[in-house]
Coordinates of C-alpha atoms in Angstrom, one line a residue:
X1 CA -0.1 -6.2 28.0
X2 CA 2.6 -6.1 30.6
X3 CA 2.8 -3.6 33.5
X4 CA 4.4 -1.0 31.3
X5 CA 1.5 -1.1 28.9
X6 CA 3.5 -2.7 26.0
X7 CA 2.1 -5.8 24.4
X8 CA 3.4 -9.3 25.1
X9 CA 3.2 -11.8 22.3
X10 CA 4.6 -14.9 20.6
X11 CA 5.1 -14.0 16.9
X12 CA 5.3 -16.9 14.5
X13 CA 6.6 -15.9 11.1
X14 CA 5.8 -18.5 8.4
X15 CA 8.4 -17.9 5.6
X16 CA 11.1 -16.7 8.0
X17 CA 13.9 -17.4 5.5
X18 CA 12.3 -15.4 2.8
X19 CA 13.1 -11.9 1.4
X20 CA 10.2 -10.1 3.2
X21 CA 11.2 -11.4 6.6
X22 CA 14.9 -10.4 6.1
X23 CA 14.4 -7.0 4.5
X24 CA 11.3 -5.8 6.5
X25 CA 10.1 -7.8 9.4
X26 CA 13.3 -8.5 11.3
X27 CA 14.6 -4.9 11.1
X28 CA 11.1 -3.5 12.0
X29 CA 10.9 -5.7 15.1
X30 CA 14.4 -4.6 16.1
X31 CA 13.4 -1.0 15.9
X32 CA 10.4 -1.7 18.1
X33 CA 12.7 -3.5 20.5
X34 CA 15.2 -0.6 20.4
X35 CA 12.4 1.9 21.3
X36 CA 11.1 -0.2 24.1
X37 CA 7.8 -1.1 22.4
X38 CA 8.9 -4.7 22.6
X39 CA 10.0 -5.7 26.1
X40 CA 11.5 -8.9 27.5
X41 CA 8.1 -10.6 27.3
X42 CA 8.1 -11.5 23.6
X43 CA 9.5 -14.3 21.4
X44 CA 9.7 -14.9 17.7
X45 CA 9.5 -18.3 16.1
X46 CA 10.8 -18.5 12.5
X47 CA 9.0 -21.1 10.5
X48 CA 10.2 -22.4 7.2
X49 CA 11.0 -25.6 5.3
X50 CA 14.8 -25.1 5.3
X51 CA 16.6 -27.0 8.2
X52 CA 18.4 -24.5 10.5
X53 CA 19.5 -24.5 14.1
X54 CA 18.4 -21.8 16.5
X55 CA 21.9 -20.4 16.4
X56 CA 22.0 -20.3 12.6
X57 CA 18.6 -18.5 12.5
X58 CA 19.7 -16.0 15.1
X59 CA 22.8 -15.2 13.1
X60 CA 20.6 -14.7 10.0
X61 CA 18.3 -12.3 11.9
X62 CA 21.3 -10.4 13.2
X63 CA 22.8 -10.1 9.7
X64 CA 19.4 -8.8 8.4
X65 CA 19.3 -6.1 11.0
X66 CA 22.9 -5.0 10.4
X67 CA 22.4 -4.9 6.6
X68 CA 19.2 -2.9 6.8
X69 CA 20.0 -0.5 9.6
X70 CA 23.7 -0.7 10.3
X71 CA 22.9 -0.9 14.1
X72 CA 24.0 -3.4 16.6
X73 CA 23.0 -1.9 20.0
X74 CA 21.6 -4.7 22.2
X75 CA 21.5 -6.9 19.1
X76 CA 22.5 -10.1 20.9
X77 CA 19.8 -9.6 23.5
X78 CA 17.3 -9.0 20.7
X79 CA 18.2 -12.1 18.7
X80 CA 18.2 -14.3 21.8
X81 CA 14.3 -14.1 21.6
X82 CA 14.3 -15.7 18.2
X83 CA 13.8 -19.5 17.7
X84 CA 13.5 -21.7 14.6
X85 CA 11.2 -24.5 13.6
X86 CA 11.8 -26.5 10.3
X87 CA 8.2 -27.0 9.1
X88 CA 6.1 -28.7 6.5
X89 CA 2.9 -26.7 6.1
X90 CA 0.9 -29.7 5.0
X91 CA 2.0 -32.1 7.9
X92 CA -0.1 -32.1 11.1
X93 CA 2.8 -33.6 13.1
X94 CA 4.9 -30.6 12.3
X95 CA 2.2 -28.3 13.8
X96 CA 2.1 -30.5 16.9
X97 CA 5.8 -30.0 17.4
X98 CA 5.3 -26.2 16.8
X99 CA 2.5 -26.2 19.4
X100 CA 4.7 -27.8 22.0
X101 CA 7.5 -25.3 21.2
X102 CA 5.1 -22.4 21.5
X103 CA 3.8 -23.5 24.9
X104 CA 7.3 -23.7 26.3
X105 CA 8.2 -20.2 25.0
X106 CA 4.9 -18.8 26.4
X107 CA 5.9 -20.0 29.8
X108 CA 9.5 -19.0 29.5
X109 CA 8.7 -15.4 28.6
X110 CA 5.4 -15.0 30.5
X111 CA 3.6 -14.1 27.3
X112 CA 0.1 -14.9 28.5
X113 CA -1.0 -17.0 25.6
X114 CA -0.9 -14.1 23.1
X115 CA -0.1 -15.2 19.6
X116 CA 0.4 -13.5 16.2
X117 CA 0.7 -15.8 13.1
X118 CA 2.4 -13.8 10.3
X119 CA 2.1 -15.5 6.9
X120 CA 5.1 -14.1 4.9
X121 CA 5.0 -16.7 2.2
X122 CA 3.2 -17.7 -1.1
X123 CA -0.5 -17.0 -0.9
X124 CA -1.5 -20.5 -2.0
X125 CA -0.5 -21.7 1.4
X126 CA -2.6 -19.2 3.4
X127 CA -5.7 -21.3 3.6
X128 CA -3.8 -24.5 4.3
X129 CA -1.9 -23.0 7.2
X130 CA -5.0 -21.3 8.7
X131 CA -6.9 -24.7 8.7
X132 CA -4.0 -26.5 10.3
X133 CA -3.5 -23.9 13.0
X134 CA -7.1 -24.5 14.0
X135 CA -7.2 -28.3 13.6
X136 CA -3.9 -28.9 15.3
X137 CA -4.6 -26.7 18.3
X138 CA -2.3 -23.7 17.9
X139 CA -5.3 -21.3 18.1
X140 CA -6.4 -22.8 21.4
X141 CA -4.9 -20.0 23.6
X142 CA -5.9 -18.1 26.7
X143 CA -4.7 -14.8 25.2
X144 CA -5.4 -13.2 21.9
X145 CA -4.7 -14.8 18.5
X146 CA -4.2 -12.8 15.3
X147 CA -3.5 -13.8 11.7
X148 CA -1.4 -11.4 9.6
X149 CA -1.6 -11.9 5.8
X150 CA 0.3 -10.2 3.0
X151 CA -1.1 -9.4 -0.3
X152 CA -2.3 -10.6 -2.7
X153 CA -5.5 -11.7 -0.9
X154 CA -6.7 -13.9 -3.7
X155 CA -6.4 -13.5 -7.5
X156 CA -9.9 -12.4 -8.1
X157 CA -13.2 -12.1 -6.2
X158 CA -14.0 -15.9 -6.3
X159 CA -10.5 -16.9 -5.1
X160 CA -10.6 -14.2 -2.4
X161 CA -14.0 -15.6 -1.2
X162 CA -12.6 -19.1 -1.1
X163 CA -9.5 -18.0 0.8
X164 CA -11.6 -16.0 3.2
X165 CA -13.9 -18.9 4.0
X166 CA -10.9 -21.1 4.8
X167 CA -9.4 -18.4 7.1
X168 CA -12.7 -17.7 8.8
X169 CA -12.9 -21.4 10.0
X170 CA -9.9 -20.6 12.3
X171 CA -10.1 -16.8 12.9
X172 CA -12.9 -14.3 13.2
X173 CA -12.8 -11.2 11.0
X174 CA -11.6 -9.1 13.9
X175 CA -8.6 -11.4 14.3
X176 CA -7.5 -11.2 10.6
X177 CA -5.0 -8.4 9.8
X178 CA -4.6 -8.0 6.0
X179 CA -1.5 -5.9 5.4
X180 CA -1.4 -3.2 2.8
X181 CA 2.0 -1.6 3.5
X182 CA 0.8 1.6 1.9
X183 CA -1.5 2.1 4.9
X184 CA 1.6 2.1 7.1
X185 CA 3.3 4.9 5.2
X186 CA 3.4 8.1 7.2
X187 CA 1.7 10.5 4.7
X188 CA -1.0 8.0 3.8
X189 CA -1.9 7.8 7.5
X190 CA -1.7 11.6 7.5
X191 CA -4.5 12.0 5.0
X192 CA -7.2 11.7 7.7
X193 CA -5.4 14.3 9.9
X194 CA -5.0 16.8 7.0
X195 CA -8.7 16.5 6.2
X196 CA -10.3 16.3 9.6
X197 CA -8.0 18.4 11.7
X198 CA -7.8 21.5 9.5
X199 CA -10.7 23.9 9.2
X200 CA -9.3 25.4 6.0
X201 CA -9.6 22.1 4.1
X202 CA -12.6 20.1 5.3
X203 CA -15.2 22.8 4.1
X204 CA -13.6 22.8 0.7
X205 CA -13.3 19.0 0.4
X206 CA -16.2 18.5 -2.1
X207 CA -17.3 19.0 -5.7
X208 CA -18.0 22.7 -5.2
X209 CA -14.3 23.5 -4.7
X210 CA -12.2 20.6 -6.1
X211 CA -11.9 20.1 -9.8
X212 CA -10.0 16.8 -9.8
X213 CA -7.7 14.6 -7.8
X214 CA -4.6 12.8 -9.2
X215 CA -2.9 9.9 -7.5
X216 CA 0.4 8.8 -9.0
X217 CA 2.5 5.8 -8.0
X218 CA 5.4 5.3 -10.5
X219 CA 8.4 3.0 -10.4
X220 CA 11.7 3.1 -12.3
X221 CA 12.3 -0.6 -11.9
X222 CA 10.9 -3.3 -14.2
X223 CA 9.5 -6.6 -13.1
X224 CA 13.0 -8.2 -13.1
X225 CA 12.9 -11.6 -11.3
X226 CA 9.1 -11.3 -10.5
X227 CA 8.1 -12.1 -14.1
X228 CA 6.2 -15.3 -13.2
X229 CA 4.1 -13.5 -10.5
X230 CA 3.6 -10.5 -12.7
X231 CA 2.3 -12.5 -15.6
X232 CA -0.7 -13.6 -13.5
X233 CA -1.1 -10.2 -11.8
X234 CA -0.3 -7.2 -13.9
X235 CA -0.5 -3.6 -12.6
X236 CA -4.2 -3.7 -12.2
X237 CA -4.2 -6.5 -9.6
X238 CA -0.8 -5.7 -8.2
X239 CA -1.4 -2.0 -7.5
X240 CA -4.9 -0.7 -8.3
X241 CA -6.9 -3.4 -6.4
X242 CA -5.2 -2.6 -3.1
X243 CA -2.8 0.4 -2.8
X244 CA -4.6 2.8 -5.1
X245 CA -8.1 1.9 -4.0
X246 CA -7.1 2.4 -0.4
X247 CA -5.8 5.9 -1.1
X248 CA -9.0 6.7 -3.0
X249 CA -11.1 5.6 -0.1
X250 CA -9.2 7.6 2.4
X251 CA -9.3 10.8 0.3
X252 CA -13.0 10.5 -0.5
X253 CA -14.6 9.0 2.6
X254 CA -17.0 11.0 4.8
X255 CA -15.8 12.1 8.3
X256 CA -16.3 9.2 10.6
X257 CA -18.3 9.5 13.8
X258 CA -15.3 8.5 15.8
X259 CA -11.7 7.7 14.9
X260 CA -12.1 4.0 15.5
X261 CA -11.2 1.2 13.1
X262 CA -14.9 0.2 12.8
X263 CA -16.1 3.7 11.9
X264 CA -13.2 4.5 9.5
X265 CA -13.6 1.2 7.7
X266 CA -17.4 1.8 7.5
X267 CA -16.8 5.1 5.7
X268 CA -14.2 3.6 3.3
X269 CA -16.6 0.9 2.3
X270 CA -19.2 3.5 1.4
X271 CA -16.8 5.1 -1.0
X272 CA -16.0 1.7 -2.7
X273 CA -19.7 1.0 -3.0
X274 CA -20.2 4.4 -4.7
X275 CA -17.6 3.8 -7.4
X276 CA -19.0 4.1 -10.9
X277 CA -18.7 0.7 -12.6
X278 CA -17.9 1.0 -16.4
X279 CA -19.2 -1.9 -18.5
X280 CA -17.9 -3.4 -21.7
X281 CA -17.0 -0.8 -24.3
X282 CA -17.3 2.0 -21.7
X283 CA -14.1 0.7 -20.1
X284 CA -11.8 2.2 -22.7
X285 CA -13.3 5.7 -21.8
X286 CA -12.2 5.3 -18.2
X287 CA -9.2 3.0 -18.3
X288 CA -5.8 3.0 -20.1
X289 CA -3.4 0.1 -20.1
X290 CA 0.2 0.0 -21.1
X291 CA 3.2 -2.2 -21.4
X292 CA 6.8 -1.0 -21.5
X293 CA 9.1 -1.8 -24.4
X294 CA 12.9 -1.4 -24.7
X295 CA 14.4 1.9 -23.7
X296 CA 17.7 3.6 -22.8
X297 CA 18.2 5.3 -19.4
X298 CA 21.5 7.0 -18.5
X299 CA 23.2 5.2 -21.4
X300 CA 22.0 1.8 -20.3
X301 CA 19.8 -0.2 -22.6
X302 CA 16.8 -1.7 -20.7
X303 CA 14.8 -4.7 -22.0
X304 CA 11.1 -4.5 -22.7
X305 CA 8.6 -6.4 -20.6
X306 CA 8.3 -9.2 -23.1
X307 CA 12.1 -9.7 -22.9
X308 CA 12.1 -10.1 -19.1
X309 CA 12.7 -13.5 -17.4
X310 CA 9.7 -15.8 -17.2
X311 CA 7.5 -13.5 -19.3
X312 CA 5.5 -14.7 -22.4
X313 CA 7.1 -13.1 -25.5
X314 CA 3.6 -12.2 -26.7
X315 CA 2.3 -11.2 -23.2
X316 CA -0.9 -9.3 -22.9
X317 CA -0.1 -8.3 -19.3
X318 CA -0.2 -4.6 -18.5
X319 CA 2.7 -2.9 -16.6
X320 CA 0.9 0.5 -16.6
X321 CA -2.6 1.5 -15.7
X322 CA -4.3 4.9 -15.8
X323 CA -7.9 5.4 -14.9
X324 CA -10.6 8.0 -14.4
X325 CA -12.7 7.0 -11.3
X326 CA -16.0 8.6 -10.6
X327 CA -17.7 8.4 -7.2
X328 CA -21.4 8.8 -7.6
X329 CA -22.4 10.3 -4.3
X330 CA -23.5 13.8 -3.1
X331 CA -20.0 15.0 -2.1
X332 CA -18.0 13.9 -5.2
X333 CA -20.5 13.9 -8.1
X334 CA -18.8 15.2 -11.2
X335 CA -15.2 15.2 -9.7
X336 CA -12.8 12.8 -11.6
X337 CA -10.2 11.0 -9.5
X338 CA -7.4 10.1 -11.8
X339 CA -5.0 7.3 -10.9
X340 CA -1.9 6.1 -12.7
X341 CA 0.7 3.5 -11.8
X342 CA 3.4 1.8 -13.8
X343 CA 6.8 0.2 -14.0
X344 CA 9.9 1.5 -15.9
X345 CA 8.8 5.1 -15.7
X346 CA 10.9 8.3 -15.5
X347 CA 11.0 8.6 -11.8
X348 CA 10.1 6.7 -8.6
X349 CA 7.4 8.7 -6.8
X350 CA 4.0 8.4 -5.1
X351 CA 2.1 11.6 -4.8
X352 CA -1.5 12.8 -4.4
X353 CA -2.5 16.1 -6.1
X354 CA -5.7 17.8 -5.1
X355 CA -6.5 20.5 -7.7
X356 CA -8.9 23.2 -6.6
X357 CA -11.3 24.9 -9.0
X358 CA -10.3 28.2 -10.7
X359 CA -11.7 31.4 -9.3
X360 CA -14.6 32.8 -11.3
X361 CA -12.6 35.6 -12.9
X362 CA -8.9 36.3 -13.1
X363 CA -8.1 39.8 -12.0
X364 CA -4.4 39.4 -11.9
X365 CA -3.0 39.0 -15.3
X366 CA 0.5 37.9 -16.1
X367 CA 2.3 38.5 -19.4
X368 CA 3.5 34.9 -19.9
X369 CA 0.9 32.6 -18.4
X370 CA -2.5 32.3 -16.8
X371 CA -3.0 32.2 -13.1
X372 CA -2.2 28.8 -11.7
X373 CA -4.9 26.8 -9.8
X374 CA -4.4 26.1 -6.1
X375 CA -2.9 22.7 -5.4
X376 CA -2.5 20.6 -2.3
X377 CA 0.2 18.0 -2.8
X378 CA 0.7 15.1 -0.4
X379 CA 4.1 13.6 -0.9
X380 CA 4.1 9.9 0.1
X381 CA 7.4 8.5 -1.2
X382 CA 10.4 8.9 -1.6
X383 CA 9.8 12.3 0.0
X384 CA 7.3 12.7 2.7
X385 CA 5.5 16.0 3.3
X386 CA 2.8 18.4 2.2
X387 CA 3.0 21.4 -0.3
X388 CA 0.3 24.0 -0.7
X389 CA 0.5 25.9 -4.0
X390 CA -0.9 29.4 -3.7
X391 CA -0.8 32.7 -5.7
X392 CA 0.8 35.8 -4.2
X393 CA 1.9 39.3 -5.4
X394 CA 5.2 39.5 -7.3
X395 CA 7.8 41.7 -5.9
X396 CA 7.7 45.2 -7.5
X397 CA 5.2 47.9 -8.3
X398 CA 2.7 45.9 -10.3
X399 CA -0.1 43.7 -9.0
X400 CA 0.9 40.7 -11.0
X401 CA 0.5 37.4 -9.2
X402 CA 3.0 34.6 -9.0
X403 CA 3.0 31.0 -7.6
X404 CA 4.3 30.4 -4.1
X405 CA 4.7 27.1 -2.3
X406 CA 4.2 26.5 1.4
X407 CA 6.0 23.2 2.2
X408 CA 6.4 20.8 5.1
X409 CA 8.8 17.9 4.7
X410 CA 8.9 15.2 7.4
X411 CA 12.6 14.3 6.8
X412 CA 13.7 17.9 6.4
X413 CA 11.9 19.4 9.4
X414 CA 12.4 16.6 11.9
X415 CA 15.9 15.8 10.7
X416 CA 15.1 12.1 10.7
X417 CA 13.4 9.5 8.5
X418 CA 9.9 8.5 9.5
X419 CA 9.3 5.0 10.8
X420 CA 9.2 2.2 8.3
X421 CA 5.7 1.2 7.3
X422 CA 6.1 -2.4 8.6
X423 CA 7.3 -1.2 12.0
X424 CA 4.1 0.8 12.5
X425 CA 1.8 -2.0 11.2
X426 CA 3.5 -4.6 13.4
X427 CA 3.1 -2.3 16.4
X428 CA -0.6 -1.7 15.5
X429 CA -1.2 -5.4 15.2
X430 CA 0.4 -6.2 18.6
X431 CA -1.8 -3.4 20.2
X432 CA -4.9 -4.8 18.4
X433 CA -5.5 -1.6 16.3
X434 CA -6.9 -2.7 13.0
X435 CA -7.5 0.8 11.6
X436 CA -4.7 0.6 9.0
X437 CA -5.5 -3.0 7.9
X438 CA -7.9 -4.0 5.2
X439 CA -11.3 -5.4 6.1
X440 CA -13.0 -8.2 4.1
X441 CA -15.7 -5.8 2.8
X442 CA -13.0 -3.5 1.3
X443 CA -11.3 -6.5 -0.3
X444 CA -14.5 -7.9 -1.8
X445 CA -15.6 -4.5 -3.2
X446 CA -12.2 -3.8 -4.6
X447 CA -12.0 -7.2 -6.3
X448 CA -15.5 -6.8 -7.7
X449 CA -14.6 -3.5 -9.3
X450 CA -11.2 -4.7 -10.7
X451 CA -12.6 -8.1 -12.0
X452 CA -14.9 -6.1 -14.2
X453 CA -11.9 -4.5 -15.9
X454 CA -9.6 -7.5 -16.0
X455 CA -12.2 -9.7 -17.6
X456 CA -12.4 -7.4 -20.6
X457 CA -8.7 -6.9 -20.8
X458 CA -7.9 -10.6 -20.6
X459 CA -10.3 -11.3 -23.4
X460 CA -9.1 -8.5 -25.7
X461 CA -5.6 -8.6 -27.0
X462 CA -3.9 -5.2 -26.9
X463 CA -2.4 -4.8 -30.4
X464 CA -0.4 -1.6 -29.5
X465 CA 1.9 -3.3 -27.0
X466 CA 4.5 -2.2 -26.2
X467 CA 3.1 1.3 -26.1
X468 CA 5.7 3.1 -24.0
X469 CA 9.5 3.0 -23.8
X470 CA 11.3 2.0 -20.6
X471 CA 12.3 5.3 -18.9
X472 CA 9.5 7.3 -20.4
X473 CA 6.4 8.9 -18.7
X474 CA 4.0 6.2 -19.9
X475 CA 1.6 5.7 -22.9
X476 CA 0.3 8.8 -24.7
X477 CA -3.3 7.5 -24.2
X478 CA -2.9 8.3 -20.5
X479 CA -2.4 12.0 -21.3
X480 CA -5.4 11.9 -23.7
X481 CA -7.6 10.5 -20.9
X482 CA -7.3 13.8 -19.0
X483 CA -7.2 16.0 -22.1
X484 CA -10.8 14.9 -22.9
X485 CA -11.9 16.6 -19.6
X486 CA -9.7 19.7 -20.1
X487 CA -7.0 18.6 -17.6
X488 CA -3.4 17.3 -17.6
X489 CA -1.2 15.3 -15.4
X490 CA 0.8 17.5 -13.1
X491 CA 4.5 17.0 -13.7
X492 CA 5.8 14.8 -10.8
X493 CA 9.4 16.3 -10.7
X494 CA 8.1 19.9 -10.6
X495 CA 6.0 19.0 -7.5
X496 CA 8.9 17.5 -5.5
X497 CA 8.8 18.7 -1.9
X498 CA 12.6 19.2 -1.7
X499 CA 12.4 21.7 -4.5
X500 CA 9.8 23.9 -2.8

């Protein structure tokens, strides 16, 4: 930290010429610089195989910021802190050169030996880089050292364990920051505040008052150029193992003793341990998989998954997952948590719907429909906000009840967009706050749960594929999953915060 309380650090971005760095990391660092969270005591070293000069790299960073934000205030001063190193991740001599470069920048900017190594590249290089950073002396610093890793962290539990062992030879668990960008989203971070700072919700947050919880993360896009990656991943590994599991843990965890990263992580781990694990034939009672076929959206014909680039024409990979999760503990016994996520669906949206139980007896009859249940809707993207669905008296002489919505929208009320997830996560990492990063115990438990499902799916060919059209709401079996319990998926469009 410098005198102003802002962190000082040398940030090495491995994969600095890649898409993630250009679209997310450089613009996020610029926003932190613009706000004063990054002072003059920082430097960024872009590391990639491509040969570039410092000037060419700085021009690329500048273009990335202008493309993403359309801003150029103090941009030249900002990019002057960026340097480039053409690097071979398997060559020790390349790391030695990088070490010399880092030592010079540390002295030039009075950084104090603080280093962040951000691996924004293919996961197969994570272990190799971590081992070289240790053996070639880049982790021998007098300040802090932190390793930031993008998902996927392994392909299954065994590969995740192997990767973790490699990383832990160079970094302790407290120094490893596994990014799940959903944990940087404003309304995901707001889940804890909604629960633990409001007396009207926390006493009701249990199986006595909540009938079910629904988590939806839908995309309109297909796999497009990510076909090769998606063929080895699928929606289960790509979305459920990380993003969806993290939201489930935040919604279901017990109140922590203190709001520290250790206590919050401890409570999240307890939730993952309590997840009911379906076995063999039971899986079809709890999980639904889907794969999109051809469809037409706004007059445009869209290809099916099997027609996408680098996809097997007879692929068994799922592009949609719906599931009924049960948490077998005292608070949540009997309350289903439904999740669904998929590509090429009707709308792009991520929402959480908490449905409260019906009152014992409906005293307020309406001529056309029954009394609606109370809902708490947390809007995560593209809108950000909260909506509480209540029942109130209709205008007029009669005592008929009608639904009303109390709504708060971040973008609407504040008149500005909330900070980008990567901006907040980078800031957290520089300050040493690991609350919104994934601990190894969470990773291991999530993989253990998901591996049980994927093993059955990979060994059982789904004959119904494709089972939903591109641009549709998903496979019919996902609706039937809830109908068996007497519930239905709440229509996403009707819950939009901007319509409330």
